[in-house]
Structures are given as C-alpha cells and as structure tokens.
Amino acid sequence: MKATFEVDKVSVSHRLKEVDLTIPSGRCIHILGPNGAGKSTLLNTLGAIVPATAGQVLLNQRPIEAWPLPVLASFRSILAQHSEAVFSVSVADYLSFFSHDEQSIVPTMLEKALEVGGYFSQSINRLSGGERQRVEICRSLMQVWPAIEQGEAVLLLDEPLQGLDIRHQYGFLALCTRLCELGNTLILSCHDISLSANYGQDIIFMKHGQVTSYGAVGEVMTAQNLENTFDCHFAVKERDDFLEIQVCAPIVG
C-alpha cells in the first residue's frame, strides 16, 4: 500500500484555512513558514491527531478518521516538537519498547544516521536537547519500521532538526532521502530554508494558516515566494546543482 494524501478545502478553527493539497507517495516534502503559520497543525491534521472542522483529508481515498487506529498506527508515525519522558529509564529500555528486532534494538540504518547506541546506558532524562532529539527521531521511525522496510510508511515530523548539530542534521536528511527512495512518504516542517531547498523534493509554503505555494523545489523555491512567506528580501542562486539562499533584509513598511 502506497500512501497518497488528498486534502480538500481543509480548515481547522483559527489555525488552517481551506487547505488544498495532493501529496503522492514516496515524496520528501518540507513545510516552510514563519511561526504560527500552521505547519504543526497541518501535520497533526494529516496524522489524524487534530480533526478538521471543515473539508476532508483522504488517505488512499479513505477519510483519515475512518482508518482504524491500530491499522493507522502500524504505518503512520508522528514526531511532535516537544516530547517528555514520563519515566526515568535508560535509552536502551526506552527504545526497546518500540523495537521489532530480537537481535538488535535499533536498525542499522537508523544507528548509522542518528548514532544513539552510545547513550544506551544513560537515563533519557539526562541527555542534552540534541541527544534527546536524536533518540526521539529514532523512536518515531522504529514505531513503524516494518512499514518503512516495505516502503509503505507515512512519516510526519514536526521540526526534527531542532537541537541537532550540523553533522547530525546532514546525516538525518540523508536518511530521509534514503527512506523516500524506498517508497515511504515523509513530510517535515523546518526553519532552515537552505537545507529544505537542497534536501526536500517538494516544498509547501505556509502563512497565516494557508498554503501559499506548493510544488517541486525547482519550481517554487523562488525569491518571490520566499519574500511573500517570510516578509524578507531574498536572493536565490543555483550553483553546481546547489541552491544558495541568502536573506538580504526584512521588508519594512
């Protein structure tokens, strides 16, 4: 089963306004927008966490709310912006709750990108913010790992890069590319425009709860779209297959 979203005039009171999207399977999609643009709400609405107050979200031509939760949870994973461990447990014990492999806790692909094995003996509550974020990313992917291996997962990640150092930002984004190559659908929110321009396949621009532009990076990552979204002047240059994004100045007045 390959996941395809159809979002038809979806609104959420005071947070989303008549959003229309068609999201095919196997894409790596980055959502960009200022604070309060509706990025988190859109992710949570796609994931059946926040219900639409108008319009409809279809997943494989079926209303998202009509999916039995156990079935949905088997292939859809959500990473929230803020996660707090209820119990002070070791990282190994925490991740073992979500492991599907009797031989090793963390799949090799995830360990190579996120490097969480060195924290197994530590309490999850004693990790730094970036270390904890890597563990939470790992947990969110392990929850649906069988679906990921089949290329059938839907991964909804809210600001997964927050707190990560440069090395692990790039390692994680390379992992995202690999997961989508397997056929999985990955949608994440981000505040690093340059990283999204060079690691996302498609971009959703949002502002004031509305989608202002959506399409392939090469089509929508323009200075005009960036200015309309962020109220700043931008310069966009292509250099050896790399998009260089420069913020010039805020738009005043």
Short mmCIF file of C-alpha atoms in Angstrom, two decimals:
data_model
loop_
_atom_site.label_atom_id
_atom_site.label_comp_id
_atom_site.label_asym_id
_atom_site.label_seq_id
_atom_site.Cartn_x
_atom_site.Cartn_y
_atom_site.Cartn_z
CA MET A 1 0.00 0.00 0.00
CA LYS A 2 1.46 3.34 -1.09
CA ALA A 3 0.13 6.32 0.85
CA THR A 4 -1.41 9.22 -1.05
CA PHE A 5 -2.98 12.21 0.69
CA GLU A 6 -5.77 14.31 -0.78
CA VAL A 7 -6.55 17.40 1.26
CA ASP A 8 -9.78 19.07 0.15
CA LYS A 9 -10.51 22.58 1.48
CA VAL A 10 -9.46 21.61 5.00
CA SER A 11 -9.85 24.16 7.77
CA VAL A 12 -9.11 23.98 11.49
CA SER A 13 -10.59 26.75 13.62
CA HIS A 14 -8.18 29.70 13.89
CA ARG A 15 -5.29 27.58 12.57
CA LEU A 16 -5.87 26.36 8.98
CA LYS A 17 -7.88 27.97 6.19
CA GLU A 18 -9.16 25.95 3.22
CA VAL A 19 -6.00 23.98 2.52
CA ASP A 20 -5.95 22.06 -0.78
CA LEU A 21 -3.14 19.57 -1.42
CA THR A 22 -2.47 16.34 -3.24
CA ILE A 23 0.56 14.54 -1.80
CA PRO A 24 1.75 11.49 -3.74
CA SER A 25 3.56 8.60 -2.12
CA GLY A 26 7.31 8.35 -1.93
CA ARG A 27 7.99 12.08 -1.70
CA CYS A 28 10.15 14.04 0.73
CA ILE A 29 8.16 17.19 1.43
CA HIS A 30 9.31 20.13 3.55
CA ILE A 31 6.87 22.63 5.05
CA LEU A 32 8.26 26.16 5.39
CA GLY A 33 6.69 29.19 7.02
CA PRO A 34 7.02 31.66 9.88
CA ASN A 35 5.99 30.94 13.45
CA GLY A 36 2.25 30.39 13.73
CA ALA A 37 1.84 29.66 10.02
CA GLY A 38 0.00 26.38 10.69
CA LYS A 39 2.81 23.91 9.95
CA SER A 40 2.28 21.82 13.10
CA THR A 41 -1.49 21.91 12.71
CA LEU A 42 -1.24 20.67 9.13
CA LEU A 43 0.99 17.77 10.18
CA ASN A 44 -1.33 16.85 13.03
CA THR A 45 -4.37 17.04 10.76
CA LEU A 46 -2.72 14.76 8.20
CA GLY A 47 -1.90 12.38 11.04
CA ALA A 48 -5.47 12.27 12.42
CA ILE A 49 -4.41 13.94 15.67
CA VAL A 50 -6.25 17.22 15.08
CA PRO A 51 -9.64 16.87 13.33
CA ALA A 52 -10.59 19.19 10.50
CA THR A 53 -13.50 21.50 11.28
CA ALA A 54 -14.28 21.78 7.56
CA GLY A 55 -13.19 19.91 4.47
CA GLN A 56 -11.73 16.44 4.33
CA VAL A 57 -8.40 14.59 4.45
CA LEU A 58 -8.29 11.40 2.41
CA LEU A 59 -5.55 8.82 2.77
CA ASN A 60 -5.65 6.37 -0.13
CA GLN A 61 -9.15 7.62 -0.99
CA ARG A 62 -10.39 6.89 2.53
CA PRO A 63 -11.25 9.60 5.09
CA ILE A 64 -8.41 9.77 7.59
CA GLU A 65 -10.82 9.48 10.53
CA ALA A 66 -12.24 6.26 9.05
CA TRP A 67 -8.96 4.38 9.41
CA PRO A 68 -8.93 2.06 12.47
CA LEU A 69 -6.32 3.46 14.84
CA PRO A 70 -4.35 0.18 15.16
CA VAL A 71 -4.07 -0.02 11.37
CA LEU A 72 -3.09 3.65 11.05
CA ALA A 73 -0.53 3.32 13.84
CA SER A 74 1.13 0.43 12.02
CA PHE A 75 2.36 2.66 9.18
CA ARG A 76 1.87 6.30 10.26
CA SER A 77 4.29 7.90 12.70
CA ILE A 78 4.29 11.41 14.15
CA LEU A 79 7.20 13.21 15.77
CA ALA A 80 5.96 16.10 17.90
CA GLN A 81 8.03 19.22 18.56
CA HIS A 82 8.25 18.53 22.28
CA SER A 83 8.40 15.08 23.89
CA GLU A 84 8.78 14.45 27.60
CA ALA A 85 9.62 11.07 29.05
CA VAL A 86 7.26 10.14 31.85
CA PHE A 87 9.71 7.73 33.46
CA SER A 88 13.44 7.99 34.04
CA VAL A 89 14.52 4.94 32.04
CA SER A 90 17.67 4.13 30.13
CA VAL A 91 17.77 4.91 26.43
CA ALA A 92 18.10 1.19 25.71
CA ASP A 93 14.96 0.37 27.70
CA TYR A 94 13.05 3.27 26.16
CA LEU A 95 13.84 2.28 22.58
CA SER A 96 13.33 -1.42 23.25
CA PHE A 97 9.62 -0.68 23.75
CA PHE A 98 9.48 0.11 20.01
CA SER A 99 11.94 -2.43 18.65
CA HIS A 100 10.84 -5.08 16.14
CA ASP A 101 14.18 -6.92 16.06
CA GLU A 102 15.20 -9.52 18.63
CA GLN A 103 18.87 -9.30 17.59
CA SER A 104 19.43 -5.55 17.96
CA ILE A 105 17.42 -2.70 19.44
CA VAL A 106 17.99 -0.11 16.72
CA PRO A 107 18.02 -0.93 12.98
CA THR A 108 21.45 -0.46 11.43
CA MET A 109 20.25 2.23 9.02
CA LEU A 110 18.99 4.37 11.91
CA GLU A 111 22.07 3.84 14.05
CA LYS A 112 24.38 4.94 11.23
CA ALA A 113 22.49 8.20 10.79
CA LEU A 114 21.48 9.02 14.38
CA GLU A 115 24.25 7.39 16.45
CA VAL A 116 22.18 6.71 19.56
CA GLY A 117 23.89 3.48 20.61
CA GLY A 118 26.43 5.34 22.73
CA TYR A 119 23.64 6.53 25.02
CA PHE A 120 22.03 3.15 25.74
CA SER A 121 23.14 3.04 29.36
CA GLN A 122 22.22 6.65 30.11
CA SER A 123 18.92 7.86 31.51
CA ILE A 124 16.84 9.51 28.82
CA ASN A 125 16.15 12.42 31.15
CA ARG A 126 19.87 13.21 31.43
CA LEU A 127 20.55 13.66 27.72
CA SER A 128 21.17 17.05 26.14
CA GLY A 129 18.44 18.52 23.96
CA GLY A 130 20.09 17.43 20.73
CA GLU A 131 20.87 13.94 22.03
CA ARG A 132 17.29 13.53 23.18
CA GLN A 133 16.01 14.71 19.80
CA ARG A 134 18.01 12.04 18.02
CA VAL A 135 16.56 9.40 20.33
CA GLU A 136 13.03 10.69 19.68
CA ILE A 137 13.56 10.66 15.91
CA CYS A 138 14.83 7.09 16.24
CA ARG A 139 11.82 6.12 18.34
CA SER A 140 9.34 7.63 15.87
CA LEU A 141 10.85 5.68 12.97
CA MET A 142 11.20 2.42 14.92
CA GLN A 143 7.48 2.51 15.72
CA VAL A 144 6.66 1.83 12.06
CA TRP A 145 9.89 0.12 10.97
CA PRO A 146 8.20 -2.89 9.31
CA ALA A 147 6.18 -0.48 7.15
CA ILE A 148 9.33 1.54 6.39
CA GLU A 149 11.11 -1.60 5.19
CA GLN A 150 8.17 -2.25 2.86
CA GLY A 151 8.22 1.35 1.60
CA GLU A 152 4.69 1.94 2.89
CA ALA A 153 5.17 4.29 5.85
CA VAL A 154 3.85 7.81 6.34
CA LEU A 155 6.29 9.85 8.43
CA LEU A 156 5.11 13.21 9.81
CA LEU A 157 7.94 15.00 11.57
CA ASP A 158 7.50 18.37 13.28
CA GLU A 159 10.80 20.29 13.29
CA PRO A 160 13.01 17.20 13.55
CA LEU A 161 16.17 19.27 13.05
CA GLN A 162 15.72 21.34 16.19
CA GLY A 163 18.66 20.89 18.54
CA LEU A 164 20.71 18.74 16.16
CA ASP A 165 24.32 19.68 15.46
CA ILE A 166 25.44 20.15 11.86
CA ARG A 167 26.79 16.62 11.45
CA HIS A 168 23.55 15.01 12.56
CA GLN A 169 21.36 17.44 10.60
CA TYR A 170 23.01 16.30 7.39
CA GLY A 171 23.06 12.67 8.48
CA PHE A 172 19.36 12.79 9.25
CA LEU A 173 18.45 14.49 5.95
CA ALA A 174 20.46 11.89 4.03
CA LEU A 175 18.46 9.25 5.93
CA CYS A 176 15.22 10.98 4.85
CA THR A 177 16.32 10.76 1.22
CA ARG A 178 17.02 7.04 1.60
CA LEU A 179 13.66 6.38 3.27
CA CYS A 180 11.82 8.08 0.41
CA GLU A 181 13.85 6.14 -2.15
CA LEU A 182 12.36 3.03 -0.54
CA GLY A 183 8.88 4.42 -1.31
CA ASN A 184 7.96 5.95 2.05
CA THR A 185 6.21 9.32 2.28
CA LEU A 186 7.92 11.83 4.53
CA ILE A 187 6.58 15.27 5.43
CA LEU A 188 8.50 17.50 7.82
CA SER A 189 8.42 21.09 9.00
CA CYS A 190 11.63 23.07 9.01
CA HIS A 191 13.05 26.53 9.66
CA ASP A 192 16.28 26.08 7.68
CA ILE A 193 15.39 27.27 4.20
CA SER A 194 18.73 26.29 2.64
CA LEU A 195 18.56 22.72 3.92
CA SER A 196 14.98 22.36 2.69
CA ALA A 197 15.94 23.80 -0.71
CA ASN A 198 18.63 21.16 -1.15
CA TYR A 199 17.18 18.10 0.60
CA GLY A 200 13.44 18.40 0.02
CA GLN A 201 11.81 17.22 -3.18
CA ASP A 202 8.70 19.36 -2.77
CA ILE A 203 8.05 22.47 -0.69
CA ILE A 204 4.84 23.62 0.98
CA PHE A 205 4.95 27.33 1.82
CA MET A 206 2.52 28.40 4.56
CA LYS A 207 1.48 31.72 6.06
CA HIS A 208 -1.46 32.67 8.31
CA GLY A 209 -2.86 29.13 8.17
CA GLN A 210 -2.91 28.98 4.38
CA VAL A 211 -0.80 27.21 1.78
CA THR A 212 0.63 29.99 -0.37
CA SER A 213 2.65 27.80 -2.75
CA TYR A 214 3.31 24.08 -3.24
CA GLY A 215 5.39 22.21 -5.75
CA ALA A 216 8.78 20.83 -6.70
CA VAL A 217 11.75 22.69 -5.23
CA GLY A 218 12.96 23.88 -8.63
CA GLU A 219 9.56 25.40 -9.37
CA VAL A 220 8.58 27.09 -6.10
CA MET A 221 11.85 27.95 -4.33
CA THR A 222 11.93 31.47 -5.73
CA ALA A 223 12.83 34.81 -4.19
CA GLN A 224 9.25 35.97 -4.71
CA ASN A 225 7.70 33.03 -2.85
CA LEU A 226 10.22 33.39 -0.04
CA GLU A 227 9.53 37.11 0.26
CA ASN A 228 5.76 36.57 0.26
CA THR A 229 6.11 33.94 3.00
CA PHE A 230 8.71 35.45 5.32
CA ASP A 231 8.42 39.22 4.68
CA CYS A 232 12.14 39.45 3.91
CA HIS A 233 14.13 40.10 0.76
CA PHE A 234 15.93 37.02 -0.58
CA ALA A 235 18.49 36.17 -3.23
CA VAL A 236 18.32 32.67 -4.75
CA LYS A 237 21.21 31.37 -6.85
CA GLU A 238 21.86 27.95 -8.36
CA ARG A 239 25.49 26.87 -8.07
CA ASP A 240 26.58 23.41 -9.25
CA ASP A 241 23.19 21.80 -8.56
CA PHE A 242 23.09 23.52 -5.16
CA LEU A 243 20.54 26.22 -4.34
CA GLU A 244 22.11 29.07 -2.43
CA ILE A 245 19.58 31.04 -0.38
CA GLN A 246 20.54 34.38 1.11
CA VAL A 247 18.39 36.57 3.35
CA CYS A 248 19.09 40.17 2.40
CA ALA A 249 16.89 42.26 4.71
CA PRO A 250 13.44 42.33 6.28
CA ILE A 251 10.68 44.05 4.33
CA VAL A 252 9.79 47.21 6.24
CA GLY A 253 6.54 49.11 5.85
#
